[in-house]
GROMACS .gro file of C-alpha atoms in nm:
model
  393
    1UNK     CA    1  -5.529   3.099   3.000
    2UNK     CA    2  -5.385   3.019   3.369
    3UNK     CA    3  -5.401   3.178   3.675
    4UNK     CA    4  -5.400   3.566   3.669
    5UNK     CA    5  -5.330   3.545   4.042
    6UNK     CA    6  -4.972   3.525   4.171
    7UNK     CA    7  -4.802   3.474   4.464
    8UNK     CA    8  -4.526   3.674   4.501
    9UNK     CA    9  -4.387   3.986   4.366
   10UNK     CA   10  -4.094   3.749   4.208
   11UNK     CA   11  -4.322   3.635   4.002
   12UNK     CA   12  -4.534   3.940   3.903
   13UNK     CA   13  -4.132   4.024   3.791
   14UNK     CA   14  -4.163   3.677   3.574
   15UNK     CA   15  -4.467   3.716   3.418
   16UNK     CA   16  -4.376   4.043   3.336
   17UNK     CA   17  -4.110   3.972   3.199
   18UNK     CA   18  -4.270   3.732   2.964
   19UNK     CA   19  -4.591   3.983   2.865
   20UNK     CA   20  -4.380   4.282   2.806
   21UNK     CA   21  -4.192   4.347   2.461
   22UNK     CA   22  -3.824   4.328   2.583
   23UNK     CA   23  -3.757   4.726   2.533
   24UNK     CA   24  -4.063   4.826   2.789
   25UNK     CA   25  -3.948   4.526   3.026
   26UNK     CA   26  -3.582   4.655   3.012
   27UNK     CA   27  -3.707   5.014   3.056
   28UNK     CA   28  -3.875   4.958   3.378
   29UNK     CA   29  -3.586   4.741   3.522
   30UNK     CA   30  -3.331   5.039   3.495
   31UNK     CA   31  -3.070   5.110   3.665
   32UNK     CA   32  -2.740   5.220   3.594
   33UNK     CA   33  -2.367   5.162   3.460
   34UNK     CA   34  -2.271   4.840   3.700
   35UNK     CA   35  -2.629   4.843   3.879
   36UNK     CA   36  -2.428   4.840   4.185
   37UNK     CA   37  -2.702   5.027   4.375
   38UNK     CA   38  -2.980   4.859   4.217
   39UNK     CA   39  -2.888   4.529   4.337
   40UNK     CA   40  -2.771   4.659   4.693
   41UNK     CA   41  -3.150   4.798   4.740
   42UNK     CA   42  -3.270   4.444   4.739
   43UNK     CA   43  -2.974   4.247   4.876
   44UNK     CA   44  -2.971   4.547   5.207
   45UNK     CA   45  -3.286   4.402   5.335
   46UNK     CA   46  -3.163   4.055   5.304
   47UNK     CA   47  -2.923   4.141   5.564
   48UNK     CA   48  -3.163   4.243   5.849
   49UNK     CA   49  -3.305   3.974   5.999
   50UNK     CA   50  -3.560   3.925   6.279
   51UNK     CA   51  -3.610   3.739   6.635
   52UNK     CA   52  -3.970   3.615   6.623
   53UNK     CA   53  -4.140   3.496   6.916
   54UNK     CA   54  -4.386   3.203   6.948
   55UNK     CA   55  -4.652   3.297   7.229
   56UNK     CA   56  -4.856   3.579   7.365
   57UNK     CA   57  -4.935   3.693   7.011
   58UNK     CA   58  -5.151   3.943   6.879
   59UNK     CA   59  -5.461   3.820   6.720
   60UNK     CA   60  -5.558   4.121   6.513
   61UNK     CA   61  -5.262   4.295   6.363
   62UNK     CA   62  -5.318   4.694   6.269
   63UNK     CA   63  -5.138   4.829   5.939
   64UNK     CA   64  -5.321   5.197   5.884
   65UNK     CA   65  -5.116   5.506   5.910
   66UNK     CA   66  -5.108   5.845   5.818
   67UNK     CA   67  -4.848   5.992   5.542
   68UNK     CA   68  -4.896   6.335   5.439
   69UNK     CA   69  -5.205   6.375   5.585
   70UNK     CA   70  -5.387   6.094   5.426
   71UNK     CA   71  -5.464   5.808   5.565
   72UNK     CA   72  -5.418   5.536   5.433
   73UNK     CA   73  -5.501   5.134   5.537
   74UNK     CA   74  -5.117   4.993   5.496
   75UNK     CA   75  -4.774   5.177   5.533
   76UNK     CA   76  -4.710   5.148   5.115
   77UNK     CA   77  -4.765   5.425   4.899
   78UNK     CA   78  -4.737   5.382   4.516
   79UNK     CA   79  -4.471   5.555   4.431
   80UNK     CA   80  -4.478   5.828   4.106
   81UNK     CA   81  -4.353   5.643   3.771
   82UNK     CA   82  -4.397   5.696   3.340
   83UNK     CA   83  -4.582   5.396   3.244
   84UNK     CA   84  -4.632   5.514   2.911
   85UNK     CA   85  -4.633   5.159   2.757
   86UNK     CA   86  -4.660   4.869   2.998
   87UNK     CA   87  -5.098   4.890   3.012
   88UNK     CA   88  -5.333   5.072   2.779
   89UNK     CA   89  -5.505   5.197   3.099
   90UNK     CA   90  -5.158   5.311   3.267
   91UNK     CA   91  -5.192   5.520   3.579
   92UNK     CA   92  -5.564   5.513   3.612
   93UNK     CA   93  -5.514   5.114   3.671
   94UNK     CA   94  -5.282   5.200   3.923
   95UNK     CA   95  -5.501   5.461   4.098
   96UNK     CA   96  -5.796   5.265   4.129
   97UNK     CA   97  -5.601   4.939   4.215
   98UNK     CA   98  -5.431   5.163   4.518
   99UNK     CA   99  -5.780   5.325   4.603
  100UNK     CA  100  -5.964   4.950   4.623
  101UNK     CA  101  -5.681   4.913   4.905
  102UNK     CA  102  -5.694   5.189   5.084
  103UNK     CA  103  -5.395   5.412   5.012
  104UNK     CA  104  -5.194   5.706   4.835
  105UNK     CA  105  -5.052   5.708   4.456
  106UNK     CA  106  -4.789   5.978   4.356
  107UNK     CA  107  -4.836   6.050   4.016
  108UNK     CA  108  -4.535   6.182   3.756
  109UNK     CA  109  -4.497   6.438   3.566
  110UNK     CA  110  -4.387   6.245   3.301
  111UNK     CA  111  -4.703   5.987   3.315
  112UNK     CA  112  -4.923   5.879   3.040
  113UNK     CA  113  -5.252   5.989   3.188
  114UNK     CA  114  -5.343   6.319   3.274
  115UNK     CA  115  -5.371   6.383   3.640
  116UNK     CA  116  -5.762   6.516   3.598
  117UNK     CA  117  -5.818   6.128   3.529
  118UNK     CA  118  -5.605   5.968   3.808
  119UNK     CA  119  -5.749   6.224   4.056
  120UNK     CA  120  -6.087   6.086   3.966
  121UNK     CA  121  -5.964   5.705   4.013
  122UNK     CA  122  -5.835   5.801   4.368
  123UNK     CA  123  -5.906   6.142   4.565
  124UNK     CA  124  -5.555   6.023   4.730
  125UNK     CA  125  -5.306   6.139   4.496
  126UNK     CA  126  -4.978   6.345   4.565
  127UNK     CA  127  -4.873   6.490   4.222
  128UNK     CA  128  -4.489   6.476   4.175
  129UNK     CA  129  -4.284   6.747   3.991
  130UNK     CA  130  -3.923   6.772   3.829
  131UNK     CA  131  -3.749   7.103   3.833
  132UNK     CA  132  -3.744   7.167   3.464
  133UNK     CA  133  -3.838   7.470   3.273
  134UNK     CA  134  -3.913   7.803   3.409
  135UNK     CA  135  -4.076   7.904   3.719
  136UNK     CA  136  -4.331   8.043   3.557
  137UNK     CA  137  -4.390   7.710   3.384
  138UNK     CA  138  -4.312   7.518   3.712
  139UNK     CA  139  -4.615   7.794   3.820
  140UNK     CA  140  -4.811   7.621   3.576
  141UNK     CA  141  -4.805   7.288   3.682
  142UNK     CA  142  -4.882   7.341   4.081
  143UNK     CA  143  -5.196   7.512   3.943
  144UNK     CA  144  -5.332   7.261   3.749
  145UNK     CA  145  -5.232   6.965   4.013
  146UNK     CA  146  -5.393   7.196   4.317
  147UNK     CA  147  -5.706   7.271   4.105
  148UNK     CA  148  -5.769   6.877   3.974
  149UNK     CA  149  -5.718   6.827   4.324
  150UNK     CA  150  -5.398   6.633   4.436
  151UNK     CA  151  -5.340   6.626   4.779
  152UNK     CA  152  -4.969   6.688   4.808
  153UNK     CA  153  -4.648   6.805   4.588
  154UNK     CA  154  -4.356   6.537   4.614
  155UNK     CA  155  -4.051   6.669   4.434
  156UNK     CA  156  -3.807   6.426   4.303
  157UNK     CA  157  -3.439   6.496   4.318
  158UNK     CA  158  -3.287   6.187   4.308
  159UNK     CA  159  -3.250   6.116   3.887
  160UNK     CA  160  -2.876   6.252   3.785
  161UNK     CA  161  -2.841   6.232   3.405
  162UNK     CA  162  -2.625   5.922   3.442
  163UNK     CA  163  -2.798   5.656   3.207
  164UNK     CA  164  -2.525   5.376   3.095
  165UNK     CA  165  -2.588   5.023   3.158
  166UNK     CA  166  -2.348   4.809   3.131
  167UNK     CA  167  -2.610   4.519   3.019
  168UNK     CA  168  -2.749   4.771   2.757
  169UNK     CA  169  -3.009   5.006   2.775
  170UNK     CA  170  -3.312   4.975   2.521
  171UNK     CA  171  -3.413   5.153   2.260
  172UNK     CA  172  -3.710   5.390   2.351
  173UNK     CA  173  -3.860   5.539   2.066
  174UNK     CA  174  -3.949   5.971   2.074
  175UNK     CA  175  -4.297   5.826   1.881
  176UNK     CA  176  -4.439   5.561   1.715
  177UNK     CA  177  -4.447   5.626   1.355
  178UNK     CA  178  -4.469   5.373   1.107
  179UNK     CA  179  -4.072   5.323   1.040
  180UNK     CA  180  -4.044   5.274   1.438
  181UNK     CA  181  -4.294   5.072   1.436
  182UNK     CA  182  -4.169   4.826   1.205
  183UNK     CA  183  -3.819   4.837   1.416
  184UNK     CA  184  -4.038   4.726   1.665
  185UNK     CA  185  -4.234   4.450   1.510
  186UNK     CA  186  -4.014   4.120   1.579
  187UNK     CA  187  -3.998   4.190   1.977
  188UNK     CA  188  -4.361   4.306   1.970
  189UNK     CA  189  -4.532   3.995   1.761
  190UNK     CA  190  -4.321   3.778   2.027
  191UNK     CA  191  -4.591   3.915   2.287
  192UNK     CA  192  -4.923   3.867   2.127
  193UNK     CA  193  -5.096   3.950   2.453
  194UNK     CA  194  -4.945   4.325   2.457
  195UNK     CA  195  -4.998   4.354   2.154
  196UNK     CA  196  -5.408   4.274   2.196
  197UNK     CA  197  -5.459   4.493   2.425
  198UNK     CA  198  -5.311   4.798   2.257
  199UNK     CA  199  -5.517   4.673   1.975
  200UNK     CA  200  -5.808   4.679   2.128
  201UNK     CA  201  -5.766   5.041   2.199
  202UNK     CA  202  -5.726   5.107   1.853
  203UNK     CA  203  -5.404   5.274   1.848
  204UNK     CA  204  -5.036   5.221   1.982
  205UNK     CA  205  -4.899   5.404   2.309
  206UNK     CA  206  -4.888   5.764   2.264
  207UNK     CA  207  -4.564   5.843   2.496
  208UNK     CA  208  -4.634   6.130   2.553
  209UNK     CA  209  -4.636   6.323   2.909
  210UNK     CA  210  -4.937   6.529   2.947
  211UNK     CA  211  -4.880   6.673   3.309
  212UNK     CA  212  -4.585   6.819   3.150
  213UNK     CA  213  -4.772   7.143   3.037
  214UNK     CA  214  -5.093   7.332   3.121
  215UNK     CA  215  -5.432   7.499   2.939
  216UNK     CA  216  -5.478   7.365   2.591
  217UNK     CA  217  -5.093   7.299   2.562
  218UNK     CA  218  -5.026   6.995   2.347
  219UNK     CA  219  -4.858   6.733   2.517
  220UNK     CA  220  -4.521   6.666   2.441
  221UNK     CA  221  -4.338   6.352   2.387
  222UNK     CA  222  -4.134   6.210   2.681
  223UNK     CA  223  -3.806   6.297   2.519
  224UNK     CA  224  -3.944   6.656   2.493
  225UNK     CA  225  -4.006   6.679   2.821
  226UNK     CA  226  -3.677   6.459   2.897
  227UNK     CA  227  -3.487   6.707   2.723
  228UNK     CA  228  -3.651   6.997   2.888
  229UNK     CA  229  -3.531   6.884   3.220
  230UNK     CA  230  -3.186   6.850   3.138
  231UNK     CA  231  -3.137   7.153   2.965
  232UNK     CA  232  -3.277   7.346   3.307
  233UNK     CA  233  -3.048   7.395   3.586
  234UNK     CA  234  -3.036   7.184   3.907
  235UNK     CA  235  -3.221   7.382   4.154
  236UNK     CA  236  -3.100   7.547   4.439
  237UNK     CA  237  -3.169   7.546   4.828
  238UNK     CA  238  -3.346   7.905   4.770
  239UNK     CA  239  -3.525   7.768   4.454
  240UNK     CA  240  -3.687   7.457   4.670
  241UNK     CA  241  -3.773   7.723   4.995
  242UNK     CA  242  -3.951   7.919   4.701
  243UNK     CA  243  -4.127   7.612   4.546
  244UNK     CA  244  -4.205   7.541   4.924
  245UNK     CA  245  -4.388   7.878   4.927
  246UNK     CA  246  -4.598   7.816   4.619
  247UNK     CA  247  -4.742   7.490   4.726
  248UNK     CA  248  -4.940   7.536   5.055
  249UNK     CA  249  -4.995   7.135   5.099
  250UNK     CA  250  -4.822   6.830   5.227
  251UNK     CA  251  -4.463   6.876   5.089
  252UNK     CA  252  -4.183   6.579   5.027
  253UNK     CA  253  -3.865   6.667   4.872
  254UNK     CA  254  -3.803   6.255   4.710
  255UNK     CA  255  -3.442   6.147   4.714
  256UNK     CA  256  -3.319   6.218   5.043
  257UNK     CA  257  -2.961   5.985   5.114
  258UNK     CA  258  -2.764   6.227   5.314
  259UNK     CA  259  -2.811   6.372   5.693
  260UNK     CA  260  -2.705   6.695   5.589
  261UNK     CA  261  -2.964   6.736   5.294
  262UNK     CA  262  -3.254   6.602   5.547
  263UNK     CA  263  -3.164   6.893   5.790
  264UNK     CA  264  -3.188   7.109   5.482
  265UNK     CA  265  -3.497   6.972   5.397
  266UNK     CA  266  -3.637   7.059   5.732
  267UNK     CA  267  -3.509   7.388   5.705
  268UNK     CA  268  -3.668   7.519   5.390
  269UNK     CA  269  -4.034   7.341   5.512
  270UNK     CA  270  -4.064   7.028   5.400
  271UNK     CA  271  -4.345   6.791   5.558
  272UNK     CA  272  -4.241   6.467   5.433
  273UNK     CA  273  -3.872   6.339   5.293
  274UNK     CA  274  -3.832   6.001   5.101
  275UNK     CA  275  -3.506   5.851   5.140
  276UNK     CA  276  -3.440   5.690   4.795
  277UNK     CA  277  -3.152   5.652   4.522
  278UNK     CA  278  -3.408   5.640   4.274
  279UNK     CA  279  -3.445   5.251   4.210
  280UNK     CA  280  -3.086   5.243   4.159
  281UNK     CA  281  -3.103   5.471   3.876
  282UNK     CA  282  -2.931   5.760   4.013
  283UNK     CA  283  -2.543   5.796   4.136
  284UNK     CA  284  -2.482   5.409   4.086
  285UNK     CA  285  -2.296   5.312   4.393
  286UNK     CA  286  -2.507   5.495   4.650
  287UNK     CA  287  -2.588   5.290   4.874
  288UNK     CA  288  -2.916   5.108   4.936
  289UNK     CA  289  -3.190   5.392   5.100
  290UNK     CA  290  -3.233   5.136   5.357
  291UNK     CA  291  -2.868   5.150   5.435
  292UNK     CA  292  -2.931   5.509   5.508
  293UNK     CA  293  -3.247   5.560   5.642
  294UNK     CA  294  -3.161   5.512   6.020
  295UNK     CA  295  -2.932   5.778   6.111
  296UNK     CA  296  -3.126   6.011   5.882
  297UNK     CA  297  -3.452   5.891   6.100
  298UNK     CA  298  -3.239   5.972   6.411
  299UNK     CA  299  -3.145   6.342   6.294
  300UNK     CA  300  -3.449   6.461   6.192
  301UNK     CA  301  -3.723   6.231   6.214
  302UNK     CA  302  -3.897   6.411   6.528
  303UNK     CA  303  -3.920   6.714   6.253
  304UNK     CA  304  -4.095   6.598   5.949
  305UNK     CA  305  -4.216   6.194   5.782
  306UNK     CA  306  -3.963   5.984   5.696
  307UNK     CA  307  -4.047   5.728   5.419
  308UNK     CA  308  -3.843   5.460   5.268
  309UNK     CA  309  -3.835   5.394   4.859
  310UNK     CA  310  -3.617   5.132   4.697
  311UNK     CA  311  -3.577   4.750   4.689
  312UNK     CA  312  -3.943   4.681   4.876
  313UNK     CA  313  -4.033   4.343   4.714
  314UNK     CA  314  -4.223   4.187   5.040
  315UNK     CA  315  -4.396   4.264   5.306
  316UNK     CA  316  -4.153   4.174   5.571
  317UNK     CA  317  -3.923   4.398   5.354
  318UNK     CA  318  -4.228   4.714   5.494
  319UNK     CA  319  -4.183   4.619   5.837
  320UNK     CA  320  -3.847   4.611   5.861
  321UNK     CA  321  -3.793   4.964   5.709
  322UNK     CA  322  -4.114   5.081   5.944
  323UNK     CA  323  -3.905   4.978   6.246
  324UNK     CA  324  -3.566   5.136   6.155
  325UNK     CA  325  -3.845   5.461   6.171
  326UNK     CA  326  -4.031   5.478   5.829
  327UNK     CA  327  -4.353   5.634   5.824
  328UNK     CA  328  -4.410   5.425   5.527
  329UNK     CA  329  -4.223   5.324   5.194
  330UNK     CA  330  -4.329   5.380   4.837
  331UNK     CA  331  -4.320   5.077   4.613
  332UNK     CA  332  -4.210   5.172   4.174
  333UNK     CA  333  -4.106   4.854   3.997
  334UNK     CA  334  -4.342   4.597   4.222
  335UNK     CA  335  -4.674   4.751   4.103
  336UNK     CA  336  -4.522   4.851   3.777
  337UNK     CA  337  -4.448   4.432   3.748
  338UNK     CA  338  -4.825   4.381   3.858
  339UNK     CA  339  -4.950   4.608   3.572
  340UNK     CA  340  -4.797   4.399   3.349
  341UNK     CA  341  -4.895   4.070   3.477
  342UNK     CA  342  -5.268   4.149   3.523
  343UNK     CA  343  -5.377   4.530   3.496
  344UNK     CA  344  -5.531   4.676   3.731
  345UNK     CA  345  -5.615   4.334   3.956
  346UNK     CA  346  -5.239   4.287   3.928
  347UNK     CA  347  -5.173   4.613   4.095
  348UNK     CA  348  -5.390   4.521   4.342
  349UNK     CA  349  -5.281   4.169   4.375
  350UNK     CA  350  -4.915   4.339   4.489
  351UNK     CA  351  -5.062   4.521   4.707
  352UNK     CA  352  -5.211   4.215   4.885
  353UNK     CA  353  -4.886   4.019   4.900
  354UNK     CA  354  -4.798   4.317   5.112
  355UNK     CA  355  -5.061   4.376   5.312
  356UNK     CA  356  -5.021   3.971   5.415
  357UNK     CA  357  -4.665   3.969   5.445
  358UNK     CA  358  -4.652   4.284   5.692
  359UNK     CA  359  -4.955   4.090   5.854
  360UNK     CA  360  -4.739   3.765   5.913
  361UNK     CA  361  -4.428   3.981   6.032
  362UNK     CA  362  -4.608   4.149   6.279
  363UNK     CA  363  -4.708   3.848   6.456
  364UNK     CA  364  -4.428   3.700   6.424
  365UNK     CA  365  -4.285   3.977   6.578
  366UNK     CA  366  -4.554   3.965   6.862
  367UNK     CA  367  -4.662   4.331   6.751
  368UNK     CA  368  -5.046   4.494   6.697
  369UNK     CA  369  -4.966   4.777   6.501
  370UNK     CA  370  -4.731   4.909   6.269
  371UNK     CA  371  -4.715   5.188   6.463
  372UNK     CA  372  -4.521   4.981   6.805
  373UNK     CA  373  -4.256   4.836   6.635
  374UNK     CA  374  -3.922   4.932   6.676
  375UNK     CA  375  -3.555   4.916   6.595
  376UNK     CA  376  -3.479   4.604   6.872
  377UNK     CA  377  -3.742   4.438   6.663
  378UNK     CA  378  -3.483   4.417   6.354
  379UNK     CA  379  -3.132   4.247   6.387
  380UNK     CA  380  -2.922   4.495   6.231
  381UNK     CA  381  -2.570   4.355   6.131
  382UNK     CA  382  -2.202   4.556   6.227
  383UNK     CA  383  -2.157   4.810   5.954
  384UNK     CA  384  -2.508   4.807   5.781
  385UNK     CA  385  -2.617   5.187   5.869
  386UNK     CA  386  -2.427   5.433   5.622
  387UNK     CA  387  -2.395   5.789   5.810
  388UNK     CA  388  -2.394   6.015   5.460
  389UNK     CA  389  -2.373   6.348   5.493
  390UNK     CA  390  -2.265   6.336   5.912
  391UNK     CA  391  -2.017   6.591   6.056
  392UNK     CA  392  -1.683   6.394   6.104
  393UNK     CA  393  -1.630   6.382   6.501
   0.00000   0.00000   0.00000
């Protein structure tokens, strides 16, 4: 067997790639019809560039911070995600990779572990929640999170039901019985190292979402859940002030693109926003968050955290979205790439290509903390910002 350890998140993305069964590598590539906004996530920070300089550098370089009242060693948050089949040990891999370095996990509603267990792995976790169901089942849910202990309620609004790709979406199964199964079976024997892993747990991936419900509920199957969710109605400005009012912790409303909607945000009480198209897998030709983040930083970033989610795949890719006025960004597909490369010391392993990259940026940059720089430290092309949601003068 080679190396475990890799270099860059590229190629946690390649070995991924060649580990996972095609259907779970396709599922947590995503995106949407063209992938217009997927691919303008990544290529966005390609266009900032920087002006280094080359003496009177900082020797010690600080990158702790505090998001949502934790604090946390590097400005990168793991962001909440279903990872229902890429690692037998799913999110409690990823919490305990993120608590060996020092910072947050959100954890979904529609993960594979139950949020008892990932609290355990890391004190640090922010339980995320989709507006699906009834209040009183919404009710439910903060209970259980508040009482296992999570440490703050992000609420994702950034997921339309748009779902076409244009490349082909995969085939994800409701539950493994034995006719899937055997559906499954050429694309699965191609990846004997999946496959040993699951064996050695003695059974295949459950996929099924057990944050979903509450008491002695049994957990039901993603699609059950999925379906759940889009059968409820979007919810309204009143019905997020009134979620607001139910969880008395660290708030982020997740999905945050337009000006207007961060104001909004303020309004009703939010603590924290994350400006984020979802990975690309929302409204496909939304533009990159990073595109965006700036003039929503200048309306209401004095107010309430600003973080930064999509298209992170470095650390100079962190600094760049810290000086444009991020609090911090939240990483989905990077760690997710790590899990499958190498478990939990893959997780970790992205984590440290990070923490070295914003390292080598900032003294580049002649900075000591995260927390000096600044916009001038970025070269920000004509046209870059996108001003969504702004009044017309």
């Amino acid at each position: 067997m080679g190396n475990a350890w890799f270099e860059t998140i590229a190629e946690a993305q390649r070995r991924a790639e060649r580990r996972l069964p095609r259907s779970v590598y396709l599922a947590i590539l995503s995106g949407s019809e063209r992938g217009l906004t997927l691919e303008d996530n990544i290529a966005a920070f390609g266009e900032l560039g920087f002006a280094p300089h080359i003496a009177d550098l900082a020797g010690k370089r600080q990158m702790n911070t505090v998001v949502m009242g934790q604090e946390i060693s590097l400005p990168v948050l793991l962001s909440p995600t279903g990872v229902q089949a890429v690692h037998p040990d799913g999110e409690v891999a990823v919490a305990r990779a993120a608590a060996a370095r020092g910072t947050a996990i959100g954890l979904s509603s529609m993960a594979s572990k139950p949020i008892e267990e990932v609290v355990a792995a890391n004190p640090q976790t922010l339980f995320q929640l989709y507006w699906s169901g009834s209040r009183d089942r919404i009710v439910k849910r903060l209970e259980r999170a508040k009482v296992a202990g999570a440490v703050g309620l992000i609420v994702t609004l950034d997921w339309s039901f748009s779902h076409a790709r244009d490349w082909g979406s995969p085939f994800i199964p409701d539950h493994l019985d034995l006719k899937t199964m055997l559906r499954f079976a050429p694309e699965v024997l191609r990846r004997p190292r999946w496959l040993a892993h699951w064996a050695r747990t003695g059974s295949p991936p459950e996929l099924t979402v057990p944050n979903m419900v509450s008491g002695d509920e049994p957990a039901p199957t993603f699609f059950q859940a999925y379906g759940e969710w889009m059968q409820t109605p979007p919810p309204s400005w009143d019905d997020l002030r009134w979620l607001r009012h139910r969880w008395d912790g660290p708030f982020m409303l997740k999905g945050v693109m337009r000006v207007d909607d961060a104001r909004r945000a303020v309004d009703i009480g939010a603590t924290a926003i994350s400006v984020s198209n979802h990975g690309g897998n929302n409204l496909d030709g939304t533009p990159a968050s990073v595109r965006a983040l700036a003039a929503i930083v200048d309306t209401v970033g004095d107010s309430v955290e600003v973080l930064l989610d999509g298209g992170i795949r470095r650390g100079s890719d962190v600094v760049k979205a810290v000086a444009l006025g991020a609090r911090a960004v939240m990483i989905g597909r990077a760690y997710l790439w790590g899990l499958a490369a190498n478990g939990q010391p893959g997780v970790e392993n992205v984590l440290d290509i990070l923490s070295s990259g914003i390292d080598s940026a900032l003294l580049g940059l002649g900075r000591e903390s995260v927390s000096e720089l600044e916009r001038a430290d970025v070269l920000i092309p004509p046209g870059f910002t996108r001003c969504l949601g702004m009044p017309a003068e």
